[in-house]
Amino acid sequence: MARFDSNALPSVSACLLALLGACSSGSIDEDTTNFFEDDAATFDDTMGGDGSTGGTGSTGGTTGEAGESETAEDPCGGAVPCEDATDDIPITPGAGAGIVPSSAVDFTPWASAGGNPITGTDASEDLPGTEMNDTMSGLAGNDTMSGNGGDDVMLGGDGIDVLDGGAGLDNLDGGGGIDTLRGQGGADLLNGGPGGDTIEGGDDADVLIGEGQGDMLYGEGGDDRLFGDDDFDILDGGADNDTLWGGEGDDSLLGGFGADILLGEAGDDTLAGGPDDDVYIWALGEGSDTIDGDDSGTDLLWLGGVSPADFEALRAGDDYILVFADSTLRIVGFYAGENQIEAIQTEF
């Protein structure tokens, strides 16, 4: 099954090297709004309050104590009723893996970006670009860079930087430190680099790469692709049809409006597709995930590396859970009509 490998990010950096001639690698600006407040009201206390529940915490309906986990003796974690739910969601075996999107990134659109050199110093400074294609290097210091027009390359370097691409097909790399990257107009490539970064795509089809530490990625408009990578990341696709890869760590993925594809990958992730027709991708060994989405649209849960014989479907209070040998998948509020998955497919 093709899925995003966080170990492949060095190859992403290598691709950036090929494009930029340099590769630096950077987060949360003070104006950033936590998407839990606006777009994910469903991420509530049904998850035990930490947003990373995979079979722990209260479960909706009548439950055990918060924090009580599923065991072989009590797979429902104290929730009642605890009963077979095999017939409650249609399960189709042998679907194959064709539904899984490729995580390969085509860097061709940004190959010709950059040109006019604008280089900062080790001090903190404002670096405005021109209407031409600029290559801007902040070096050290806490820099603010504005691309304006043209297809720009912007390298934040070390420090706490703010990179604003403006119009054009821009290639932004935050570098080290806690950086804020804004793509604005045009289809942009935004790589936060190491550090807990905030990355905002803008209006078009952007590629957002969080790289190291806990990042916040906001696709906004356009059909965006968001890669969280390591640690606890927050990915919000925004409008249109987005694809979100959580990577390593216990991540929170919100599809937003549009037909989205959510891949939590490794770690115990929380996934919410939002309105419209969404697809949730999970594979054996990727952790215990919680689906806490929306009751609108026609949503599909795809299970990789397993057949229906490899898990048990149960009602646990108001939740629908799939119990595997060493993990669980929980659909929060399914029996309360809060979160509907209309179909489940298995690879085998």
Short mmCIF file of C-alpha atoms in Angstrom, two decimals:
data_model
loop_
_atom_site.label_atom_id
_atom_site.label_comp_id
_atom_site.label_asym_id
_atom_site.label_seq_id
_atom_site.Cartn_x
_atom_site.Cartn_y
_atom_site.Cartn_z
CA MET A 1 0.00 0.00 0.00
CA ALA A 2 1.40 3.37 -0.98
CA ARG A 3 1.45 5.75 1.92
CA PHE A 4 3.54 8.63 3.17
CA ASP A 5 6.81 7.56 4.76
CA SER A 6 8.22 10.13 7.16
CA ASN A 7 11.66 8.71 6.50
CA ALA A 8 11.26 9.97 2.93
CA LEU A 9 11.31 13.60 4.04
CA PRO A 10 15.07 13.78 3.62
CA SER A 11 14.33 13.05 -0.04
CA VAL A 12 11.90 15.96 0.00
CA SER A 13 14.69 18.12 1.35
CA ALA A 14 16.91 16.72 -1.36
CA CYS A 15 14.33 17.75 -3.93
CA LEU A 16 14.32 21.21 -2.42
CA LEU A 17 18.08 21.26 -2.68
CA ALA A 18 17.79 20.48 -6.35
CA LEU A 19 15.34 23.32 -6.78
CA LEU A 20 16.87 25.92 -4.52
CA GLY A 21 20.53 25.18 -4.48
CA ALA A 22 20.20 25.26 -0.72
CA CYS A 23 17.93 23.65 1.79
CA SER A 24 17.20 25.02 5.16
CA SER A 25 14.63 23.87 7.36
CA GLY A 26 11.15 26.20 10.74
CA SER A 27 6.06 28.19 13.31
CA ILE A 28 3.31 29.48 15.25
CA ASP A 29 2.46 33.13 14.79
CA GLU A 30 0.56 34.90 17.51
CA ASP A 31 -2.47 35.47 15.28
CA THR A 32 -2.99 31.80 14.49
CA THR A 33 -6.44 30.56 15.42
CA ASN A 34 -6.85 27.10 16.85
CA PHE A 35 -9.08 25.31 14.40
CA PHE A 36 -10.73 23.37 17.21
CA GLU A 37 -12.61 26.59 18.06
CA ASP A 38 -14.00 27.25 14.58
CA ASP A 39 -14.03 24.18 12.37
CA ALA A 40 -13.99 21.20 14.69
CA ALA A 41 -16.71 21.58 17.27
CA THR A 42 -17.01 17.82 17.14
CA PHE A 43 -13.57 17.46 18.73
CA ASP A 44 -15.08 17.57 22.21
CA ASP A 45 -15.01 15.79 25.51
CA THR A 46 -15.96 12.53 23.85
CA MET A 47 -12.23 12.10 23.36
CA GLY A 48 -11.22 12.35 26.99
CA GLY A 49 -10.02 15.92 26.51
CA ASP A 50 -6.67 15.32 24.87
CA GLY A 51 -7.61 14.97 21.21
CA SER A 52 -5.63 11.78 20.78
CA THR A 53 -7.97 9.12 22.03
CA GLY A 54 -7.67 5.68 20.56
CA GLY A 55 -9.76 3.57 22.84
CA THR A 56 -9.45 5.65 25.99
CA GLY A 57 -11.54 8.24 27.73
CA SER A 58 -15.31 8.57 27.76
CA THR A 59 -17.07 7.16 24.75
CA GLY A 60 -20.52 8.70 24.53
CA GLY A 61 -23.68 7.14 25.87
CA THR A 62 -23.27 5.35 29.19
CA THR A 63 -19.59 4.70 29.74
CA GLY A 64 -17.04 3.71 32.31
CA GLU A 65 -14.78 6.19 34.05
CA ALA A 66 -12.84 8.57 31.81
CA GLY A 67 -9.48 7.08 30.97
CA GLU A 68 -10.68 3.47 31.21
CA SER A 69 -9.27 1.59 28.23
CA GLU A 70 -10.45 -1.37 26.23
CA THR A 71 -9.06 -4.76 27.21
CA ALA A 72 -9.53 -8.27 25.91
CA GLU A 73 -12.00 -8.85 28.76
CA ASP A 74 -13.85 -5.56 28.16
CA PRO A 75 -13.23 -4.28 24.62
CA CYS A 76 -15.86 -1.56 25.11
CA GLY A 77 -13.96 0.05 27.99
CA GLY A 78 -16.94 -0.07 30.33
CA ALA A 79 -19.45 1.43 27.89
CA VAL A 80 -22.94 -0.02 27.70
CA PRO A 81 -24.45 -1.44 25.70
CA CYS A 82 -21.45 -3.47 24.56
CA GLU A 83 -22.71 -5.70 21.79
CA ASP A 84 -22.04 -7.05 18.32
CA ALA A 85 -22.35 -4.44 15.55
CA THR A 86 -21.37 -6.50 12.51
CA ASP A 87 -24.49 -5.54 10.55
CA ASP A 88 -24.61 -1.86 11.49
CA ILE A 89 -22.23 -0.62 8.77
CA PRO A 90 -21.83 -2.55 5.48
CA ILE A 91 -18.34 -4.09 5.26
CA THR A 92 -17.01 -4.97 1.80
CA PRO A 93 -13.92 -7.24 1.66
CA GLY A 94 -11.30 -7.50 -1.08
CA ALA A 95 -11.43 -3.88 -2.21
CA GLY A 96 -7.70 -3.71 -2.95
CA ALA A 97 -5.54 -0.64 -2.38
CA GLY A 98 -6.41 1.45 -5.42
CA ILE A 99 -8.19 4.01 -3.27
CA VAL A 100 -4.99 4.98 -1.42
CA PRO A 101 -3.52 8.20 -2.85
CA SER A 102 0.15 8.51 -3.74
CA SER A 103 2.20 10.75 -1.47
CA ALA A 104 4.74 11.54 -4.20
CA VAL A 105 5.22 15.27 -4.79
CA ASP A 106 5.92 16.61 -8.28
CA PHE A 107 8.22 19.61 -7.81
CA THR A 108 8.18 20.60 -11.49
CA PRO A 109 5.84 23.61 -11.06
CA TRP A 110 8.46 25.34 -8.87
CA ALA A 111 11.55 24.42 -10.89
CA SER A 112 11.77 27.85 -12.53
CA ALA A 113 10.98 29.90 -9.43
CA GLY A 114 13.50 32.41 -8.15
CA GLY A 115 16.04 34.63 -9.86
CA ASN A 116 16.73 38.16 -8.64
CA PRO A 117 18.88 37.72 -5.48
CA ILE A 118 17.85 39.46 -2.26
CA THR A 119 20.00 38.49 0.73
CA GLY A 120 19.66 39.55 4.34
CA THR A 121 22.20 39.57 7.16
CA ASP A 122 22.51 37.97 10.57
CA ALA A 123 20.33 40.74 12.00
CA SER A 124 16.52 40.78 12.14
CA GLU A 125 15.12 42.71 9.19
CA ASP A 126 12.31 43.26 6.70
CA LEU A 127 13.07 41.99 3.21
CA PRO A 128 10.59 43.11 0.53
CA GLY A 129 10.66 41.42 -2.85
CA THR A 130 9.95 42.80 -6.30
CA GLU A 131 7.40 42.07 -9.00
CA MET A 132 10.00 39.81 -10.65
CA ASN A 133 11.05 36.28 -9.73
CA ASP A 134 13.14 36.72 -6.59
CA THR A 135 15.40 34.43 -4.57
CA MET A 136 15.30 35.73 -1.01
CA SER A 137 17.58 34.50 1.78
CA GLY A 138 17.01 35.71 5.33
CA LEU A 139 20.08 34.09 6.88
CA ALA A 140 20.07 34.48 10.68
CA GLY A 141 17.80 36.76 12.69
CA ASN A 142 14.04 37.05 12.96
CA ASP A 143 13.14 38.13 9.45
CA THR A 144 9.97 39.21 7.67
CA MET A 145 9.99 38.49 3.94
CA SER A 146 7.37 39.59 1.39
CA GLY A 147 7.53 38.14 -2.09
CA ASN A 148 5.05 40.48 -3.78
CA GLY A 149 4.71 39.47 -7.46
CA GLY A 150 6.60 36.82 -9.40
CA ASP A 151 7.48 33.19 -8.75
CA ASP A 152 9.72 33.51 -5.72
CA VAL A 153 12.04 31.32 -3.69
CA MET A 154 12.15 32.33 -0.03
CA LEU A 155 14.62 30.83 2.46
CA GLY A 156 14.02 31.91 6.04
CA GLY A 157 17.22 30.51 7.52
CA ASP A 158 17.66 30.49 11.29
CA GLY A 159 15.45 32.51 13.58
CA ILE A 160 11.73 33.13 13.96
CA ASP A 161 10.74 34.15 10.45
CA VAL A 162 7.57 35.24 8.65
CA LEU A 163 7.47 34.41 4.93
CA ASP A 164 4.68 35.79 2.76
CA GLY A 165 4.82 34.55 -0.82
CA GLY A 166 2.27 36.88 -2.38
CA ALA A 167 1.12 36.24 -5.95
CA GLY A 168 2.85 33.64 -8.13
CA LEU A 169 4.07 30.06 -7.82
CA ASP A 170 6.25 30.45 -4.76
CA ASN A 171 8.63 28.05 -3.02
CA LEU A 172 8.94 28.85 0.70
CA ASP A 173 11.28 27.12 3.15
CA GLY A 174 11.15 28.36 6.74
CA GLY A 175 14.47 26.89 7.82
CA GLY A 176 15.32 26.46 11.49
CA GLY A 177 13.21 28.06 14.19
CA ILE A 178 9.53 28.67 14.75
CA ASP A 179 8.28 30.13 11.48
CA THR A 180 5.09 31.32 9.82
CA LEU A 181 4.66 30.65 6.10
CA ARG A 182 1.84 32.11 4.00
CA GLY A 183 1.49 31.10 0.37
CA GLN A 184 -1.24 33.60 -0.59
CA GLY A 185 -2.09 33.61 -4.33
CA GLY A 186 -0.85 30.91 -6.70
CA ALA A 187 -0.09 27.23 -6.20
CA ASP A 188 2.71 27.27 -3.64
CA LEU A 189 5.18 24.84 -2.09
CA LEU A 190 5.60 25.51 1.62
CA ASN A 191 8.09 23.61 3.78
CA GLY A 192 8.23 24.64 7.42
CA GLY A 193 11.47 22.86 8.26
CA PRO A 194 12.44 21.88 11.81
CA GLY A 195 10.55 23.71 14.52
CA GLY A 196 6.86 24.02 15.36
CA ASP A 197 5.67 26.01 12.37
CA THR A 198 2.41 27.54 11.18
CA ILE A 199 1.82 27.10 7.45
CA GLU A 200 -1.07 28.67 5.53
CA GLY A 201 -1.58 27.69 1.92
CA GLY A 202 -3.82 30.39 0.49
CA ASP A 203 -6.36 30.28 -2.31
CA ASP A 204 -4.93 27.72 -4.73
CA ALA A 205 -3.74 24.10 -4.84
CA ASP A 206 -0.78 24.14 -2.46
CA VAL A 207 1.63 21.58 -0.99
CA LEU A 208 2.30 22.05 2.74
CA ILE A 209 5.07 20.08 4.49
CA GLY A 210 5.39 20.33 8.27
CA GLU A 211 8.62 18.37 8.66
CA GLY A 212 9.93 18.28 12.27
CA GLN A 213 8.13 18.95 15.57
CA GLY A 214 4.49 19.89 16.12
CA ASP A 215 3.22 21.96 13.21
CA MET A 216 -0.07 23.62 12.32
CA LEU A 217 -1.00 23.36 8.64
CA TYR A 218 -3.94 25.19 7.08
CA GLY A 219 -4.67 24.46 3.43
CA GLU A 220 -7.36 27.15 3.10
CA GLY A 221 -8.70 27.36 -0.51
CA GLY A 222 -7.82 25.00 -3.36
CA ASP A 223 -7.22 21.25 -3.58
CA ASP A 224 -4.30 21.07 -1.16
CA ARG A 225 -1.95 18.34 0.00
CA LEU A 226 -0.83 18.52 3.64
CA PHE A 227 2.00 16.45 5.18
CA GLY A 228 2.36 16.56 8.96
CA ASP A 229 5.41 14.32 9.53
CA ASP A 230 6.79 14.00 13.09
CA ASP A 231 5.22 14.75 16.47
CA PHE A 232 1.77 16.13 17.23
CA ASP A 233 0.53 18.02 14.19
CA ILE A 234 -2.73 19.82 13.42
CA LEU A 235 -3.83 19.67 9.79
CA ASP A 236 -6.84 21.61 8.53
CA GLY A 237 -7.62 21.25 4.84
CA GLY A 238 -10.08 24.14 4.68
CA ALA A 239 -12.22 24.51 1.57
CA ASP A 240 -12.18 22.27 -1.53
CA ASN A 241 -10.94 18.69 -1.96
CA ASP A 242 -7.86 18.11 0.18
CA THR A 243 -5.61 15.17 1.05
CA LEU A 244 -4.05 15.07 4.52
CA TRP A 245 -1.21 12.80 5.72
CA GLY A 246 -0.61 12.92 9.47
CA GLY A 247 2.77 11.18 9.53
CA GLU A 248 4.32 10.14 12.84
CA GLY A 249 2.82 11.21 16.16
CA ASP A 250 -0.68 11.66 17.55
CA ASP A 251 -2.17 14.06 15.02
CA SER A 252 -5.45 15.88 14.53
CA LEU A 253 -6.74 16.03 10.96
CA LEU A 254 -9.71 18.12 9.87
CA GLY A 255 -10.78 17.91 6.25
CA GLY A 256 -13.12 20.90 6.26
CA PHE A 257 -15.43 21.52 3.32
CA GLY A 258 -15.08 19.41 0.20
CA ALA A 259 -14.47 15.74 -0.55
CA ASP A 260 -11.34 15.03 1.49
CA ILE A 261 -9.03 12.07 2.06
CA LEU A 262 -7.55 11.69 5.54
CA LEU A 263 -4.62 9.39 6.36
CA GLY A 264 -3.68 9.50 10.03
CA GLU A 265 -0.73 7.12 9.56
CA ALA A 266 1.42 6.23 12.60
CA GLY A 267 0.24 7.25 16.06
CA ASP A 268 -3.15 7.55 17.71
CA ASP A 269 -4.85 10.15 15.55
CA THR A 270 -8.14 12.03 15.57
CA LEU A 271 -9.78 12.44 12.16
CA ALA A 272 -12.72 14.62 11.15
CA GLY A 273 -13.62 14.82 7.49
CA GLY A 274 -16.27 17.50 7.85
CA PRO A 275 -19.22 17.94 5.46
CA ASP A 276 -19.30 16.30 2.03
CA ASP A 277 -18.06 12.87 0.94
CA ASP A 278 -14.86 11.94 2.75
CA VAL A 279 -12.54 8.92 2.79
CA TYR A 280 -10.66 7.76 5.88
CA ILE A 281 -7.58 5.62 5.26
CA TRP A 282 -6.17 3.36 7.98
CA ALA A 283 -3.70 0.46 7.77
CA LEU A 284 -2.74 -2.28 10.18
CA GLY A 285 -0.02 -1.16 12.58
CA GLU A 286 -0.78 2.55 12.30
CA GLY A 287 -2.21 2.98 15.80
CA SER A 288 -5.62 3.47 17.37
CA ASP A 289 -7.53 6.27 15.66
CA THR A 290 -10.69 8.15 16.50
CA ILE A 291 -13.07 9.33 13.78
CA ASP A 292 -15.05 12.30 15.07
CA GLY A 293 -16.49 13.80 11.95
CA ASP A 294 -19.80 14.97 10.55
CA ASP A 295 -23.13 13.34 9.85
CA SER A 296 -23.46 14.87 6.39
CA GLY A 297 -22.10 13.44 3.14
CA THR A 298 -21.39 9.81 2.29
CA ASP A 299 -18.20 8.75 4.05
CA LEU A 300 -16.04 5.67 3.58
CA LEU A 301 -13.57 3.99 5.94
CA TRP A 302 -10.90 1.93 4.15
CA LEU A 303 -8.84 -0.61 6.15
CA GLY A 304 -5.46 -1.70 4.78
CA GLY A 305 -3.69 -4.97 5.48
CA VAL A 306 -6.74 -6.71 6.93
CA SER A 307 -9.85 -8.68 6.06
CA PRO A 308 -13.14 -8.77 8.02
CA ALA A 309 -11.84 -11.85 9.85
CA ASP A 310 -9.13 -9.72 11.50
CA PHE A 311 -11.37 -7.53 13.64
CA GLU A 312 -14.58 -7.40 15.64
CA ALA A 313 -17.23 -4.71 15.17
CA LEU A 314 -18.92 -3.61 18.40
CA ARG A 315 -21.32 -1.04 19.71
CA ALA A 316 -19.76 0.64 22.76
CA GLY A 317 -22.32 3.04 24.18
CA ASP A 318 -22.97 5.61 21.46
CA ASP A 319 -19.76 4.70 19.63
CA TYR A 320 -19.01 2.14 16.94
CA ILE A 321 -15.62 0.48 17.39
CA LEU A 322 -13.49 -1.94 15.43
CA VAL A 323 -11.30 -4.05 17.70
CA PHE A 324 -8.07 -5.47 16.26
CA ALA A 325 -5.41 -7.56 17.99
CA ASP A 326 -3.41 -4.54 19.18
CA SER A 327 -5.43 -1.45 18.26
CA THR A 328 -8.91 -0.03 17.87
CA LEU A 329 -10.78 2.33 15.57
CA ARG A 330 -13.55 4.36 17.16
CA ILE A 331 -16.35 6.21 15.36
CA VAL A 332 -17.56 8.67 17.97
CA GLY A 333 -21.30 9.24 18.39
CA PHE A 334 -22.32 6.86 15.62
CA TYR A 335 -25.41 5.65 17.47
CA ALA A 336 -26.34 9.18 18.48
CA GLY A 337 -26.48 10.22 14.82
CA GLU A 338 -23.54 12.59 15.24
CA ASN A 339 -21.01 10.90 13.00
CA GLN A 340 -21.97 8.62 10.15
CA ILE A 341 -19.68 6.31 8.20
CA GLU A 342 -21.83 4.82 5.47
CA ALA A 343 -19.47 2.05 4.32
CA ILE A 344 -16.32 0.15 5.30
CA GLN A 345 -13.96 -1.55 2.85
CA THR A 346 -11.06 -3.87 3.62
CA GLU A 347 -8.04 -4.42 1.41
CA PHE A 348 -8.29 -8.22 1.62
#
